Amino acid sequence: MILDCAGKPLDLSVPRVMGILNVTPDSFSDGGRFVAPAVAVARARQMVAEGATVIDVGGESTRPGAAAVAVEEEMARVVPVIAALAAELPVPISVDTSKPEVMRAAVAAGAGLINDVYALRLPGALEVAAELGVPVCLMHMQGEPRSMQQAPHYVDVVAEVRAFLARRVEECVTAGIRRDRILLDPGFGFGKTLAHNLSLLKHLPALQALGLPLLVGMSRKSMVGAVLEAPLEGRLYGSLAVAALGAWFGAAIVRVHDVKATVDALRMVAAVQAAE
Ligand code: 8Y7
């Protein structure tokens, strides 16, 4: 299956790596208000050289407890970077945003995929995404980033995430988004306990049964930190294990920080998948 991302093809016939490019000031060490586009472009170029086939550009931190960012601020962070990347790189550029104004400006600058942790639930997002016509990734989240980790609760996490995503797909299709332009994501860490996250990974095939490509993001997340009792910088090998499991259980795209290592892991998964 090949996804058309604003003219750039994303071939999903084997599991692919999406490289994370945060352009939030707190994610870079210089402490400035903006990340220099040249620095961001260099990092993206490196990720593509390491085998990333899509770059996800985000200007608002969605980590638990993170503060909201104004539209103008988010736009000023991501648009120049997306414009530079889209002009230079052969791979599609994804915009990680929930705000319709940012979606519009990002796609005008060359973004070919919308990655929305709110699954187009903010006012105006569904309509704008339908109008823009680029593929969208719909992610499940219980609650909102500020408070989602306070008391996540489900009776049956797999069934509830699956039902949410199935309903969201129908709402998107009704709004005019083509079904073949929708990706789904269980939203690891977004309003989920460790047990919820592990169940969702184990039962990923139940989400794959919805028939749309899956995207998963577990890179360096607390589910890895909790199992391994490891700080952020000690989560690489655990992240590779869950990336490989995610791909084996059906994920088409794995969203990660550590591109080269994950590309190798997924190439091994693809080799096993292709075996007799
Ligand atoms: C995810 C994501 C983040 C994820 C998708 C982090 C923006 C937190 N996580 N998007 N974004 N899926 N689709 O630790 O799991 O990377 S931000």
CSV table of C-alpha atoms in Angstrom, one decimal, residues 82-202:
chain,number,residue,atom,x,y,z
A,82,ILE,CA,8.3,22.4,7.4
A,83,ALA,CA,8.9,24.7,4.4
A,84,ALA,CA,12.6,24.0,4.4
A,85,LEU,CA,12.2,20.2,4.9
A,86,ALA,CA,9.5,19.8,2.2
A,87,ALA,CA,11.7,21.7,-0.3
A,88,GLU,CA,14.8,19.7,0.4
A,89,LEU,CA,13.9,16.2,1.5
A,90,PRO,CA,12.5,13.4,-0.7
A,91,VAL,CA,10.3,12.0,2.1
A,92,PRO,CA,6.9,13.3,3.3
A,93,ILE,CA,6.8,15.7,6.2
A,94,SER,CA,4.2,15.2,8.9
A,95,VAL,CA,2.9,17.9,11.1
A,96,ASP,CA,2.2,17.0,14.7
A,97,THR,CA,-0.6,19.4,15.6
A,98,SER,CA,-4.2,19.6,16.8
A,99,LYS,CA,-4.9,23.2,15.7
A,100,PRO,CA,-6.7,23.7,12.4
A,101,GLU,CA,-4.9,27.0,11.7
A,102,VAL,CA,-1.5,25.2,12.0
A,103,MET,CA,-2.7,22.3,9.8
A,104,ARG,CA,-3.6,24.7,7.1
A,105,ALA,CA,-0.3,26.7,7.3
A,106,ALA,CA,1.7,23.5,7.5
A,107,VAL,CA,0.1,21.9,4.5
A,108,ALA,CA,0.6,25.2,2.5
A,109,ALA,CA,4.3,25.0,3.5
A,110,GLY,CA,4.5,21.4,2.1
A,111,ALA,CA,3.4,19.1,4.9
A,112,GLY,CA,1.9,15.8,3.5
A,113,LEU,CA,0.5,14.2,6.6
A,114,ILE,CA,-1.4,15.5,9.7
A,115,ASN,CA,-0.6,13.7,12.9
A,116,ASP,CA,-3.2,14.7,15.5
A,117,VAL,CA,-3.1,13.4,19.0
A,118,TYR,CA,-6.7,14.7,19.4
A,119,ALA,CA,-7.9,12.8,16.4
A,120,LEU,CA,-9.3,15.9,14.8
A,121,ARG,CA,-11.7,16.6,17.8
A,122,LEU,CA,-10.7,20.2,18.3
A,123,PRO,CA,-13.2,22.7,16.8
A,124,GLY,CA,-12.7,23.1,13.1
A,125,ALA,CA,-10.0,20.5,12.8
A,126,LEU,CA,-12.1,17.8,11.0
A,127,GLU,CA,-13.4,20.3,8.4
A,128,VAL,CA,-9.9,21.7,7.7
A,129,ALA,CA,-8.3,18.3,7.4
A,130,ALA,CA,-11.0,17.2,5.0
A,131,GLU,CA,-10.5,20.3,2.9
A,132,LEU,CA,-6.7,19.9,2.9
A,133,GLY,CA,-6.9,16.3,1.5
A,134,VAL,CA,-3.7,15.0,3.0
A,135,PRO,CA,-3.6,11.7,5.0
A,136,VAL,CA,-4.4,12.0,8.7
A,137,CYS,CA,-3.3,9.9,11.7
A,138,LEU,CA,-6.0,9.6,14.3
A,139,MET,CA,-4.7,8.9,17.8
A,140,HIS,CA,-6.6,7.7,20.8
A,141,MET,CA,-6.2,9.8,24.0
A,142,GLN,CA,-8.2,9.6,27.2
A,143,GLY,CA,-8.5,13.1,28.7
A,144,GLU,CA,-6.1,15.8,27.8
A,145,PRO,CA,-2.3,16.1,28.1
A,146,ARG,CA,-2.4,18.4,31.2
A,147,SER,CA,-4.3,15.8,33.3
A,148,MET,CA,-4.4,12.5,31.3
A,149,GLN,CA,-2.1,10.5,33.6
A,150,GLN,CA,-3.9,11.4,36.8
A,151,ALA,CA,-6.3,8.5,36.9
A,152,PRO,CA,-6.6,6.6,33.5
A,153,HIS,CA,-9.6,4.2,33.7
A,154,TYR,CA,-11.0,1.6,31.3
A,155,VAL,CA,-13.1,-1.5,31.8
A,156,ASP,CA,-11.6,-3.0,28.6
A,157,VAL,CA,-8.8,-0.8,27.2
A,158,VAL,CA,-8.5,-2.7,23.9
A,159,ALA,CA,-12.2,-2.7,23.2
A,160,GLU,CA,-12.6,1.0,24.2
A,161,VAL,CA,-9.6,2.2,22.1
A,162,ARG,CA,-10.8,0.1,19.2
A,163,ALA,CA,-14.4,1.5,19.5
A,164,PHE,CA,-13.2,5.1,19.7
A,165,LEU,CA,-11.0,4.7,16.6
A,166,ALA,CA,-13.7,3.0,14.7
A,167,ARG,CA,-16.2,5.8,15.5
A,168,ARG,CA,-13.7,8.4,14.7
A,169,VAL,CA,-13.0,6.9,11.3
A,170,GLU,CA,-16.7,7.0,10.4
A,171,GLU,CA,-16.9,10.6,11.6
A,172,CYS,CA,-14.0,11.5,9.4
A,173,VAL,CA,-15.4,9.7,6.4
A,174,THR,CA,-18.7,11.4,6.9
A,175,ALA,CA,-16.8,14.8,6.9
A,176,GLY,CA,-15.3,13.9,3.6
A,177,ILE,CA,-11.9,12.4,4.5
A,178,ARG,CA,-11.2,9.4,2.3
A,179,ARG,CA,-10.9,6.1,4.2
A,180,ASP,CA,-7.7,5.3,2.3
A,181,ARG,CA,-6.1,8.4,3.8
A,182,ILE,CA,-6.6,7.5,7.4
A,183,LEU,CA,-4.0,6.0,9.8
A,184,LEU,CA,-4.9,4.9,13.3
A,185,ASP,CA,-2.8,5.0,16.5
A,186,PRO,CA,-3.7,3.6,20.0
A,187,GLY,CA,-1.9,6.5,21.6
A,188,PHE,CA,0.6,4.8,24.0
A,189,GLY,CA,1.0,6.8,27.1
A,190,PHE,CA,-1.9,9.2,26.4
A,191,GLY,CA,-4.2,8.5,29.4
A,192,LYS,CA,-3.0,5.0,30.0
A,193,THR,CA,-1.3,3.1,32.9
A,194,LEU,CA,1.6,0.8,32.3
A,195,ALA,CA,-0.9,-2.2,32.3
A,196,HIS,CA,-3.1,-0.4,29.7
A,197,ASN,CA,-0.1,0.3,27.4
A,198,LEU,CA,1.2,-3.3,27.6
A,199,SER,CA,-2.3,-4.7,26.8
A,200,LEU,CA,-2.7,-2.4,23.8
A,201,LEU,CA,0.7,-3.6,22.5
A,202,LYS,CA,-0.1,-7.3,23.1
